[in-house]
Tab-separated table of C-alpha atoms in Angstrom:
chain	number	residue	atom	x	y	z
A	1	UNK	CA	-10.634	-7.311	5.737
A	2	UNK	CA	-11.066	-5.602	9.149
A	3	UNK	CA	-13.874	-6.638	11.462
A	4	UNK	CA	-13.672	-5.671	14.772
A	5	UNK	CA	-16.105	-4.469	17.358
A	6	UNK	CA	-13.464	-1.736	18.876
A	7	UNK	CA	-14.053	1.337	16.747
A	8	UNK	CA	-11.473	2.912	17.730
A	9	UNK	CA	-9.175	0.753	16.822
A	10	UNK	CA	-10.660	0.138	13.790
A	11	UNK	CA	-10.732	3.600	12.551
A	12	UNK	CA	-7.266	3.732	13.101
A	13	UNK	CA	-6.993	0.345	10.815
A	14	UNK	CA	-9.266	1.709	8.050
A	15	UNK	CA	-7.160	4.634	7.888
A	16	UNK	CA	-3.586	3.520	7.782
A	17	UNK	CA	-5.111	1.712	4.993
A	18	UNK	CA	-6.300	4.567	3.223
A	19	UNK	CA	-2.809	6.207	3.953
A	20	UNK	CA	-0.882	3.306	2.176
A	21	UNK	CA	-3.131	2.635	-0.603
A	22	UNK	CA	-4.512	6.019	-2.162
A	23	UNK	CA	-1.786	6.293	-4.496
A	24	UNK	CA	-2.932	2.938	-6.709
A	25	UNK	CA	-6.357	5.109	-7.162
A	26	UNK	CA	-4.862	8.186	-8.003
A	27	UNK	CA	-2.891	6.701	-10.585
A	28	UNK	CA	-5.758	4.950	-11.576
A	29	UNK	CA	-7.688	8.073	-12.172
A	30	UNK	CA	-5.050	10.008	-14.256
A	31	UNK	CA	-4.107	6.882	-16.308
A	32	UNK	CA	-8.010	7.177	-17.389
A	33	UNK	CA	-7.040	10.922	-18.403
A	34	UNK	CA	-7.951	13.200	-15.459
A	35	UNK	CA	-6.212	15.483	-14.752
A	36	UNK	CA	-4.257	16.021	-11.421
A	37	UNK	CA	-6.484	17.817	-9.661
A	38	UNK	CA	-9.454	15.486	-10.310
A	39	UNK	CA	-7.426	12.630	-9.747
A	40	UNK	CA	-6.519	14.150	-6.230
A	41	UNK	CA	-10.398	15.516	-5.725
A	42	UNK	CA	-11.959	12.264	-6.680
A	43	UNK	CA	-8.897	9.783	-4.459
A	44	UNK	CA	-9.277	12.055	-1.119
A	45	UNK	CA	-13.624	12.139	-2.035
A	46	UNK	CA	-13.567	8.285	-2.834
A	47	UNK	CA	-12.257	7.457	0.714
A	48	UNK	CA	-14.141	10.276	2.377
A	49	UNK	CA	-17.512	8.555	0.888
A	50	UNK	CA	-16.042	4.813	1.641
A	51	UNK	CA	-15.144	5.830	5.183
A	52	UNK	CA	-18.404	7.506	6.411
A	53	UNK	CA	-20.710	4.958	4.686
A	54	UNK	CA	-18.619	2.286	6.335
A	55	UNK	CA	-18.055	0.667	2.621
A	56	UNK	CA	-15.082	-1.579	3.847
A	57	UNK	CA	-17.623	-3.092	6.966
A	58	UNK	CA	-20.031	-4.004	3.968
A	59	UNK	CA	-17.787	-5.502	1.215
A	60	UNK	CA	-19.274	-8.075	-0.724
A	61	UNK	CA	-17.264	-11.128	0.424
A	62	UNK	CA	-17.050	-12.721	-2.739
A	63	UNK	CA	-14.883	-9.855	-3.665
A	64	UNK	CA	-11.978	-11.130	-1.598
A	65	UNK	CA	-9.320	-8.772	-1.791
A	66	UNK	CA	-8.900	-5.137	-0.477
A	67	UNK	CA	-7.113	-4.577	-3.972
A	68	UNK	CA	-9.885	-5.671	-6.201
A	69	UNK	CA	-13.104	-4.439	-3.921
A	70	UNK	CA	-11.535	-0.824	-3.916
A	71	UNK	CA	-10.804	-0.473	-7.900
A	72	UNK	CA	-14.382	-1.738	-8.048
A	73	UNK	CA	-16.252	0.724	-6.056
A	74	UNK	CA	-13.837	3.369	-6.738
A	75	UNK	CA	-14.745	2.637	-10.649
A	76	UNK	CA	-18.242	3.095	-9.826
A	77	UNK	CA	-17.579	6.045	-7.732
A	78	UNK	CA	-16.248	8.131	-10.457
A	79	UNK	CA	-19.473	6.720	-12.838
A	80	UNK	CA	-21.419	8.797	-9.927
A	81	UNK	CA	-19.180	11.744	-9.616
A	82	UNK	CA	-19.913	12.487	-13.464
A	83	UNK	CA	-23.671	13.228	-12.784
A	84	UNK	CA	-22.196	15.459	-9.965
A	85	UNK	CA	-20.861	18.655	-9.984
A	86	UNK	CA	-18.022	18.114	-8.152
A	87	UNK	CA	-16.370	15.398	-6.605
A	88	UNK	CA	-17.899	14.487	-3.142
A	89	UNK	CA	-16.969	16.892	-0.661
A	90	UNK	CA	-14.225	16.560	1.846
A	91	UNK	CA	-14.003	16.557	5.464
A	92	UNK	CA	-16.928	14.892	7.849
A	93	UNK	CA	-16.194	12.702	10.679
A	94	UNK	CA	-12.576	11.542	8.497
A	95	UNK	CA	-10.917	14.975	8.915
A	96	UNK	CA	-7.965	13.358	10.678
A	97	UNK	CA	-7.194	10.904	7.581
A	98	UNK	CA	-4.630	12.566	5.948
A	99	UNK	CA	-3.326	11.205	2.526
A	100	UNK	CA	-0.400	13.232	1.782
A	101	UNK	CA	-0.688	13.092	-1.640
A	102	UNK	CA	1.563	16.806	-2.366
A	103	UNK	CA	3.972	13.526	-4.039
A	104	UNK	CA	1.212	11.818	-5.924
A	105	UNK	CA	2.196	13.737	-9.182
A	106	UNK	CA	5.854	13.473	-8.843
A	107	UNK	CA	5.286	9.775	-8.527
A	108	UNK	CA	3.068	9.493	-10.679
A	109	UNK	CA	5.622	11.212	-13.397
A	110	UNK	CA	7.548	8.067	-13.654
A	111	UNK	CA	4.662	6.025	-14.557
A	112	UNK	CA	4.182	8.075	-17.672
A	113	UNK	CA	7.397	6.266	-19.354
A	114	UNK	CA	4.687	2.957	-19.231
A	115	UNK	CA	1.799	2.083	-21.857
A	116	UNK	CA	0.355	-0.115	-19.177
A	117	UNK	CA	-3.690	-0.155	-18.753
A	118	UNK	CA	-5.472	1.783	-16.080
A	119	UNK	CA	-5.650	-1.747	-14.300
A	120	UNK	CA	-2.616	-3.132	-14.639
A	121	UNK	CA	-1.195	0.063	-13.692
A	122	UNK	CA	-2.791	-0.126	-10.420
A	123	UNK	CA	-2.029	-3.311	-9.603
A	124	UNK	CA	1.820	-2.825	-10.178
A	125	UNK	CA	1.278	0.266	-7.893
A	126	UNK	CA	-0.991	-1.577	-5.300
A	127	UNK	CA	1.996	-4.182	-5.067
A	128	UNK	CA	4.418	-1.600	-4.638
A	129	UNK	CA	2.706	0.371	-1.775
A	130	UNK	CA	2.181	-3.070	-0.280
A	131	UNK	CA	5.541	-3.345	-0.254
A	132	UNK	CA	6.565	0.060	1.010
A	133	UNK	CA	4.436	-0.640	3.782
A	134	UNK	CA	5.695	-3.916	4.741
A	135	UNK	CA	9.224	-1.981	5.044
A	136	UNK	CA	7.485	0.637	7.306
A	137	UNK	CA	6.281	-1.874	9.816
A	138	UNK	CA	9.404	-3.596	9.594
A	139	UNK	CA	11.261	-0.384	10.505
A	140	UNK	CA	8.698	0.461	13.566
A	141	UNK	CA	9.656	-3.134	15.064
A	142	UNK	CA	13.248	-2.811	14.526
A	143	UNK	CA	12.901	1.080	15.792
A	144	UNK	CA	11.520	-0.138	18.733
A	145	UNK	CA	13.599	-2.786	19.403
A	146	UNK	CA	16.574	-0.303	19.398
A	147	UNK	CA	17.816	-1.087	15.913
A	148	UNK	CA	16.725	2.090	13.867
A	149	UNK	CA	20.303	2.941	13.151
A	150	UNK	CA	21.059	-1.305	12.099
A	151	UNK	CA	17.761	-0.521	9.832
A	152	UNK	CA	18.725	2.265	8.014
A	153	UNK	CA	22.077	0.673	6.962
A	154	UNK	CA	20.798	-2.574	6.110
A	155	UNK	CA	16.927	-2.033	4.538
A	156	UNK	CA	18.772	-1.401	1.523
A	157	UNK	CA	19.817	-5.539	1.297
A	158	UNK	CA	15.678	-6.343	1.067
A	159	UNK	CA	16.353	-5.297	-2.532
A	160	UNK	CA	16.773	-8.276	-4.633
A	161	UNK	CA	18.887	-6.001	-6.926
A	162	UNK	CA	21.101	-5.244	-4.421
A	163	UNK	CA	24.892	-7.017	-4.432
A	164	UNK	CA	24.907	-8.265	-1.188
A	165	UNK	CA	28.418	-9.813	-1.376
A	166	UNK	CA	30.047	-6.713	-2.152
A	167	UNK	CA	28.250	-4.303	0.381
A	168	UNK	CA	28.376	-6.457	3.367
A	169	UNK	CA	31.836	-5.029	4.725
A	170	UNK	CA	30.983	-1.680	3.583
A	171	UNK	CA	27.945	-1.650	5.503
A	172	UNK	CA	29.867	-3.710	8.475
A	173	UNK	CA	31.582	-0.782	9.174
A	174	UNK	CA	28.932	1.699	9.145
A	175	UNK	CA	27.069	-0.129	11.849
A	176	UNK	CA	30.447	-1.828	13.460
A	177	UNK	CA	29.896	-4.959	12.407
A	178	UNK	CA	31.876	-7.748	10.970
A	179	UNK	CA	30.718	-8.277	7.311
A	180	UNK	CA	29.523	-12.006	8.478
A	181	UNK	CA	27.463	-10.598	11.449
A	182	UNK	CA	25.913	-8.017	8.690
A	183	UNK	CA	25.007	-11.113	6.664
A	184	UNK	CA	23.694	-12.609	9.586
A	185	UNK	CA	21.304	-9.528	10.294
A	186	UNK	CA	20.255	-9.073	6.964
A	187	UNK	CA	19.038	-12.754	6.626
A	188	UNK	CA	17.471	-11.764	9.727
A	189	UNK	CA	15.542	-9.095	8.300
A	190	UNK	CA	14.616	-10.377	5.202
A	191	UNK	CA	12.758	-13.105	7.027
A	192	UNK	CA	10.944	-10.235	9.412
A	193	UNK	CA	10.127	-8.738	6.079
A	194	UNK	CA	8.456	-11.893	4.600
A	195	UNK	CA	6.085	-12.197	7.863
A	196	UNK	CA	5.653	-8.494	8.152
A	197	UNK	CA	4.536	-8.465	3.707
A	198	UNK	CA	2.458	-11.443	4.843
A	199	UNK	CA	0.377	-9.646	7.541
A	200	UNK	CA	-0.187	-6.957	5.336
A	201	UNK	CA	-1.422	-9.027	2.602
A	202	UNK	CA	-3.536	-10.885	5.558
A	203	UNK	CA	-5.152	-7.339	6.322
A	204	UNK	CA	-6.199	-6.817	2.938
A	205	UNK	CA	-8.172	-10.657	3.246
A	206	UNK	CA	-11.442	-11.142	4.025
A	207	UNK	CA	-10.433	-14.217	6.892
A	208	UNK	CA	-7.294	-14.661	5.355
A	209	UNK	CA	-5.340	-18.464	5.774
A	210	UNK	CA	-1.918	-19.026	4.568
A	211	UNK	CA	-3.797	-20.439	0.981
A	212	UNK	CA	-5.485	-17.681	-0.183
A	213	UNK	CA	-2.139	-14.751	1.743
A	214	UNK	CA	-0.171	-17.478	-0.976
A	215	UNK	CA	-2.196	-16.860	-3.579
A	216	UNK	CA	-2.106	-13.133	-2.995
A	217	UNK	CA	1.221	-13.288	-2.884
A	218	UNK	CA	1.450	-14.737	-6.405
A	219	UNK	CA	-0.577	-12.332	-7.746
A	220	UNK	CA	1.376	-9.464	-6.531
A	221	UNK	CA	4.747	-10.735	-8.146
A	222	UNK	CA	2.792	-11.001	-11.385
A	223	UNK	CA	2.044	-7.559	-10.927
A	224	UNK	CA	5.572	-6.422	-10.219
A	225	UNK	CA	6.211	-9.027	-13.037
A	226	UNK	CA	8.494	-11.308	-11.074
């Protein structure tokens, strides 16, 4: 995971992370049975408590992944918060990490049509907000390249569901393109997308190498069960 001797910089790291990954928790916490507002109380606590104890700079290595180390000492953190009256108290030197979680319910709402595990619920979830933010960093670059408009149209074709033979032309003339040089961007995209999902796996690595971001990798289409 993240070591670097720039705190700056590395505050802003640690909390873009907690930004794309609090939902997993949350959904964690109300698959166990709590309710929404302890699930919210004990997700925006947990980080609060990881952040100014510097958990992440002391993982246990043999951990390995971001995913696993946080369901671990988020685990343990609600064991704790039960000999507590309430959950630990928000705010200190993390005021500025905000989670955004007024859509944590809502999303959480579609989850309720599973009979998954706690566990396997949040890995499904991790994967997906992996994903999500792989597209958000892909967007950024193509935003600042001066293709936010090409982005919009075409993101859609990252979709393996999507029927890219029939939505080509369609989406051509959206963006005035021929339907072969929106086939050509898309394939363009999709492999931005692969190095952009790989980098975020890579940040979620204790020294990751292309062995163990593969093996990640793997792990997350189980989860999404590809």
């Amino acid at each position: 995971m993240l070591e670097t001797d720039d705190l700056p910089r590395r505050e802003e790291a640690l909390a873009g992370l907690c930004r794309d990954y609090w939902y997993p928790l949350y959904a964690f916490a109300r698959r166990l049975g709590r309710s929404q507002e302890d699930a919210e109380d004990l997700t925006q606590g947990f980080f609060v408590h990881a952040l100014e104890r510097d958990v992440f700079g002391l993982a246990d290595r043999n951990l390995g992944t971001l995913r696993t180390f946080l369901l671990k000492i988020f685990q343990r953190y609600i064991g704790d918060v039960r000999d507590r009256e309430t959950a630990q108290k928000r705010g200190g030197g993390w005021k500025a990490v905000s989670l955004q979680m007024e859509d944590g319910e809502e999303r959480y709402s579609i989850e309720l049509a599973t009979d998954e595990t706690p566990e396997l619920l949040y890995d499904r979830v991790w994967a997906q907000s992996l994903l999500r933010a792989a597209v958000s960093r892909l967007g950024a670059g193509e935003e600042s390249a001066g293709r936010g408009q090409q982005f919009e149209v075409l993101q859609a074709f990252l979709s393996p569901d999507t029927v890219s033979g029939q939505n080509y032309e369609a989406a051509g003339r959206e963006i005035d393109m021929t339907p072969e040089a929106a086939r050509q961007a898309v394939s363009r995209l999709r492999k931005k997308f692969r190095e952009c999902l790989r980098e975020e796996i890579a940040a979620t690595l204790h020294e990751p190498d292309e062995a163990r971001i593969d093996e990640e990798l793997g792990a997350l289409r189980v989860a999404l069960g590809g």
